Short mmCIF file of C-alpha atoms in Angstrom, two decimals:
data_model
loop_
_atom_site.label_atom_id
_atom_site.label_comp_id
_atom_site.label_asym_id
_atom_site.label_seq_id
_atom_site.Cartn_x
_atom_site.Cartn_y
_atom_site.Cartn_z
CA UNK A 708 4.79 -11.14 -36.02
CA UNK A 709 3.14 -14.41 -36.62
CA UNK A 710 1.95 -17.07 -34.28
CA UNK A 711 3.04 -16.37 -30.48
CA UNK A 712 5.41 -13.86 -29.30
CA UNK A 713 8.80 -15.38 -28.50
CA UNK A 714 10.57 -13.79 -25.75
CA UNK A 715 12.32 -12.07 -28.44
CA UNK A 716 9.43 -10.17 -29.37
CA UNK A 717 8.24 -9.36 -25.94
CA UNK A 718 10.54 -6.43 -26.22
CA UNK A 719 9.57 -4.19 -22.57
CA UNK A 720 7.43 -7.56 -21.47
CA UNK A 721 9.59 -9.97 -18.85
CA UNK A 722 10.60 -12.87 -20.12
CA UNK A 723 10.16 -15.22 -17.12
CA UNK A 724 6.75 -15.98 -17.05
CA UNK A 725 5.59 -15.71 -13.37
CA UNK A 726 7.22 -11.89 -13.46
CA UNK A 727 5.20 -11.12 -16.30
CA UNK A 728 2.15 -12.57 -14.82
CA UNK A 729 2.92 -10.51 -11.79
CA UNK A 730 3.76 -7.26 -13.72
CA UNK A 731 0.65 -7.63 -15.21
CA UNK A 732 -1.51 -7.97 -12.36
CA UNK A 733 -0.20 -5.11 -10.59
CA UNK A 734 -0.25 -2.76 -14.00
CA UNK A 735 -3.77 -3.96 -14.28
CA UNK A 736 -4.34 -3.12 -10.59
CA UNK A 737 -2.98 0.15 -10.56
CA UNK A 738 -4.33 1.18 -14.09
CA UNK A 739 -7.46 0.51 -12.78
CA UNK A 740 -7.37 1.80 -9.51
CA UNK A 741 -6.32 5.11 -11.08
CA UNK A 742 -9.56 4.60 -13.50
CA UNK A 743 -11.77 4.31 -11.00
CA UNK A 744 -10.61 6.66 -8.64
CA UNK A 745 -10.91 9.10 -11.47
CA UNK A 746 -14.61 8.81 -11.59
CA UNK A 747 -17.95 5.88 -10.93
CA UNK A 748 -20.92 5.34 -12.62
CA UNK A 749 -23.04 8.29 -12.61
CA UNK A 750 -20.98 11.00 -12.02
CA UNK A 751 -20.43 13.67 -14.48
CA UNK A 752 -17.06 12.15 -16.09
CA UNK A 753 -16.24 8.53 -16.78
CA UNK A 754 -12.46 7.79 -17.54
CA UNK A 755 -11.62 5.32 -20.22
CA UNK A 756 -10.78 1.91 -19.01
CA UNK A 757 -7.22 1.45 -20.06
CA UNK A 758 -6.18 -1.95 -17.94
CA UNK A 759 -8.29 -4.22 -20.72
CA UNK A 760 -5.69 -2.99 -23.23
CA UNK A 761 -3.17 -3.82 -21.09
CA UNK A 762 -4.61 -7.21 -19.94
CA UNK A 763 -5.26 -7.67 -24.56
CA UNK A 764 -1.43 -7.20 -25.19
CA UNK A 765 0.23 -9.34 -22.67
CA UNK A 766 -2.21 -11.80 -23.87
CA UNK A 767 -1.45 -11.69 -27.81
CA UNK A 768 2.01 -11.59 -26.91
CA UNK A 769 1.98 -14.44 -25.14
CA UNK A 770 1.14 -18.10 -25.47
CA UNK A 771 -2.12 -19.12 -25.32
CA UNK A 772 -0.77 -21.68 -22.94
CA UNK A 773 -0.09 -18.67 -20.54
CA UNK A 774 -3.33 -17.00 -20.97
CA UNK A 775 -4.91 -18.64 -17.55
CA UNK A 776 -1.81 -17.07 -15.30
CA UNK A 777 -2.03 -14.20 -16.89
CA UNK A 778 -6.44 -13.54 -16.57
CA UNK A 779 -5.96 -14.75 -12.84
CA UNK A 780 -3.45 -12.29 -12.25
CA UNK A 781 -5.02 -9.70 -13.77
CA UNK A 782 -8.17 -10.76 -12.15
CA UNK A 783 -6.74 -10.34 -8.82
CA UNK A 784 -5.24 -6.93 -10.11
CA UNK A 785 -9.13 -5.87 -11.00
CA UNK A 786 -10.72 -7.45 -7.78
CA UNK A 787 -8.49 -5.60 -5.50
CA UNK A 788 -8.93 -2.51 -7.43
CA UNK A 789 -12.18 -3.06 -6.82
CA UNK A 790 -12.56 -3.60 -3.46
CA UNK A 791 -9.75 -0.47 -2.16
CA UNK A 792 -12.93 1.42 -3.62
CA UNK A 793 -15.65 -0.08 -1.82
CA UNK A 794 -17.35 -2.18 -4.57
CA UNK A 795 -19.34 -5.41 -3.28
CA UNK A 796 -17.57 -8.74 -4.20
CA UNK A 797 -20.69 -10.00 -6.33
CA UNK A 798 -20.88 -6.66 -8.11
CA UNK A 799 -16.47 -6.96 -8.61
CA UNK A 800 -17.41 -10.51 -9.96
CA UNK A 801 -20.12 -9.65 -12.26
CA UNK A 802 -18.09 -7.03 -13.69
CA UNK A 803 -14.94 -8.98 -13.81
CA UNK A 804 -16.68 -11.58 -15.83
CA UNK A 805 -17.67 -8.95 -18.60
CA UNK A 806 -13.72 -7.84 -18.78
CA UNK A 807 -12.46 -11.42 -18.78
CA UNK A 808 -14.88 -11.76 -21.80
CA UNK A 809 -14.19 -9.02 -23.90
CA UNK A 810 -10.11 -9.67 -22.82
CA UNK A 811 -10.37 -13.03 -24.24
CA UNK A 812 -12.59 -12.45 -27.18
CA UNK A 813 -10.27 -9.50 -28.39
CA UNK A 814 -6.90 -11.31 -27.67
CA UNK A 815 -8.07 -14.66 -29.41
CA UNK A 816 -9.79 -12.59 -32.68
CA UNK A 817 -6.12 -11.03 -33.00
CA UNK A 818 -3.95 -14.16 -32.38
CA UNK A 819 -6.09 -14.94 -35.80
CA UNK A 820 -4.78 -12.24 -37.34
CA UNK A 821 -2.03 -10.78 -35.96
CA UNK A 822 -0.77 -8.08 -38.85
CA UNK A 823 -3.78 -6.33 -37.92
CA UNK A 824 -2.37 -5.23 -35.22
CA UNK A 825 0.44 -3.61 -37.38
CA UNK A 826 -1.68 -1.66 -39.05
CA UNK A 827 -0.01 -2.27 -42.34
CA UNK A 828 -3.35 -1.96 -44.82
CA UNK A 829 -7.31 -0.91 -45.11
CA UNK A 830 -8.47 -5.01 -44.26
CA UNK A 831 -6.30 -4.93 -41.46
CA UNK A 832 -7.50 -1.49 -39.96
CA UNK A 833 -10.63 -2.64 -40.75
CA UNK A 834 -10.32 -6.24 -38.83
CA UNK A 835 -8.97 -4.03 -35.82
CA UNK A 836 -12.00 -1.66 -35.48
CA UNK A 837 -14.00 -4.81 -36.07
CA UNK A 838 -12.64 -6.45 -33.40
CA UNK A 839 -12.69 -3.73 -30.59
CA UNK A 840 -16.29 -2.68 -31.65
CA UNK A 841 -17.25 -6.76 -31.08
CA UNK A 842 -15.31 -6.87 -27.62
CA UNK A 843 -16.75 -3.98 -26.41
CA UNK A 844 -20.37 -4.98 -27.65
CA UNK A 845 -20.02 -8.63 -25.50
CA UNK A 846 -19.17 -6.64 -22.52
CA UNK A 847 -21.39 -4.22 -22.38
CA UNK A 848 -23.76 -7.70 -22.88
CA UNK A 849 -22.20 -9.59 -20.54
CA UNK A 850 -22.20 -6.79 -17.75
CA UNK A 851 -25.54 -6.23 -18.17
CA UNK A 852 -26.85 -9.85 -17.27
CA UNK A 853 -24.38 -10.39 -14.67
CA UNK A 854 -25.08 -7.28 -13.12
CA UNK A 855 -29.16 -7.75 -13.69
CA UNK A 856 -28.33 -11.88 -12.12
CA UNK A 857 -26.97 -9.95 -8.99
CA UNK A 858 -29.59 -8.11 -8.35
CA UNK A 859 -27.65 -4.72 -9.43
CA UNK A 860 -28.33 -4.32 -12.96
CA UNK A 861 -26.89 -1.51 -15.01
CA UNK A 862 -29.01 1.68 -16.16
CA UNK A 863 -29.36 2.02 -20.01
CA UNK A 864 -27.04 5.46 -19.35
CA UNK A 865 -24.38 2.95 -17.72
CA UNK A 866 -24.71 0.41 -20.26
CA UNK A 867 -23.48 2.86 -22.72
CA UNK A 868 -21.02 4.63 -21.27
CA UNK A 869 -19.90 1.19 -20.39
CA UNK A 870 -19.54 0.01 -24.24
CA UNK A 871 -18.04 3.74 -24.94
CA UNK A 872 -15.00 3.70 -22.31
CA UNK A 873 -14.27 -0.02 -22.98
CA UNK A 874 -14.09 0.67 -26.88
CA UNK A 875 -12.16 3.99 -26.60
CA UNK A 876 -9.67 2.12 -24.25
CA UNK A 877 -9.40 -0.68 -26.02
CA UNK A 878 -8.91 1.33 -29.73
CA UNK A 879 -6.66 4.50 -28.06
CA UNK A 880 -4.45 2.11 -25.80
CA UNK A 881 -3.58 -1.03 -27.01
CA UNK A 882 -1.59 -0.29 -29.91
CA UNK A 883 0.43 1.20 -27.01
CA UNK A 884 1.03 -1.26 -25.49
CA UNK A 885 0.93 -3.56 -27.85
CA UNK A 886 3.67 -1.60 -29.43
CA UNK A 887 5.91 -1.94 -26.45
CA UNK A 888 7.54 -5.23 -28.24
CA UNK A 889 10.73 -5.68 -30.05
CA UNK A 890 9.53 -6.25 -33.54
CA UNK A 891 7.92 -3.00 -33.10
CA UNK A 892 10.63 -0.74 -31.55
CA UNK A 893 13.36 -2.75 -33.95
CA UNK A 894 11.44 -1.44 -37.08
CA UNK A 895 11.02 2.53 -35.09
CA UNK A 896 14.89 2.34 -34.68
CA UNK A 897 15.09 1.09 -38.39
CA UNK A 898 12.93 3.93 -39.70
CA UNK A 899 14.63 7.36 -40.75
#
């Protein structure tokens, strides 16, 4: 797949543009309400945060043009998420910032390239880990000035575990859901 996803491609993803916005924000919502629910900073077990991936392939999917719906909808998804748990609105905001980041940073760095994503040779495996390990390292950088500009800035520990769960997330996840395209399930069903 070259270029931006047609609605051809989009395979699983609606078609009509304000119903995927929607789907997305409430996916990203209730992947990350899940997440967090799971477990907070500090406690023995952090999950991985799986509604970046999510947020990643809607956005290479889509067309650029659609990226702002899609980031405020997701947005909302993560501040409301945020909130049902009890987080501050300046510490949702600083954090939301860092996601929005490494989103867009990821999504735009495989637009450029989008066979890596297919996984079809070494350079392209390569660009992929490249990319993830680059996302998750402006994050984890971004998080830890907004947090520190709040007045709530993140432990070393945190800042780590931060980078960890957004690149495991990020590397495990969205092939998944990038994968949950035509192109992709066309060549499955083509395979013996």
């Amino acid at each position: 797949m070259t270029g931006d996803a047609t609605g051809r491609e989009l395979g699983f993803w609606p078609r009509n543009e304000g119903v995927r916005a929607l789907v997305l924000g409430l996916g990203y919502g209730v992947i990350a309400l899940l997440c967090l629910t799971v477990s907070r900073f500090g406690s023995a077990v952090e999950s991985i945060w799986l509604p970046n991936a999510l947020l990643v392939a809607a956005l290479v999917l889509s067309s650029t043009r659609l990226w702002p719906l899609l980031v405020l909808s997701a947005g909302l998804g993560h501040v409301t998420a945020h909130i049902l748990v009890g987080d501050e609105l300046d510490f949702v905001l600083a954090i939301l910032a860092s996601d929005v980041t490494e989103a867009l940073l990821c999504a735009w760095l495989f637009k450029a390239r989008p066979k890596a994503l297919a996984f079809e040779d070494k350079a392209g495996l390569l660009y992929f880990f490249a990319v993830i390990v680059t996302s998750a390292l402006v994050s984890t950088i971004v998080v830890a000035g907004t947090t520190r500009a709040i007045g709530e800035p993140l432990i070393a520990d945190d800042l780590l575990v931060w980078f960890a769960v957004d690149t495991l997330g990020l590397m495990v996840f969205l092939p998944v859901f990038y994968g949950f395209n035509e192109t992709h399930w066309r060549r499955l069903r083509e395979k013996r």
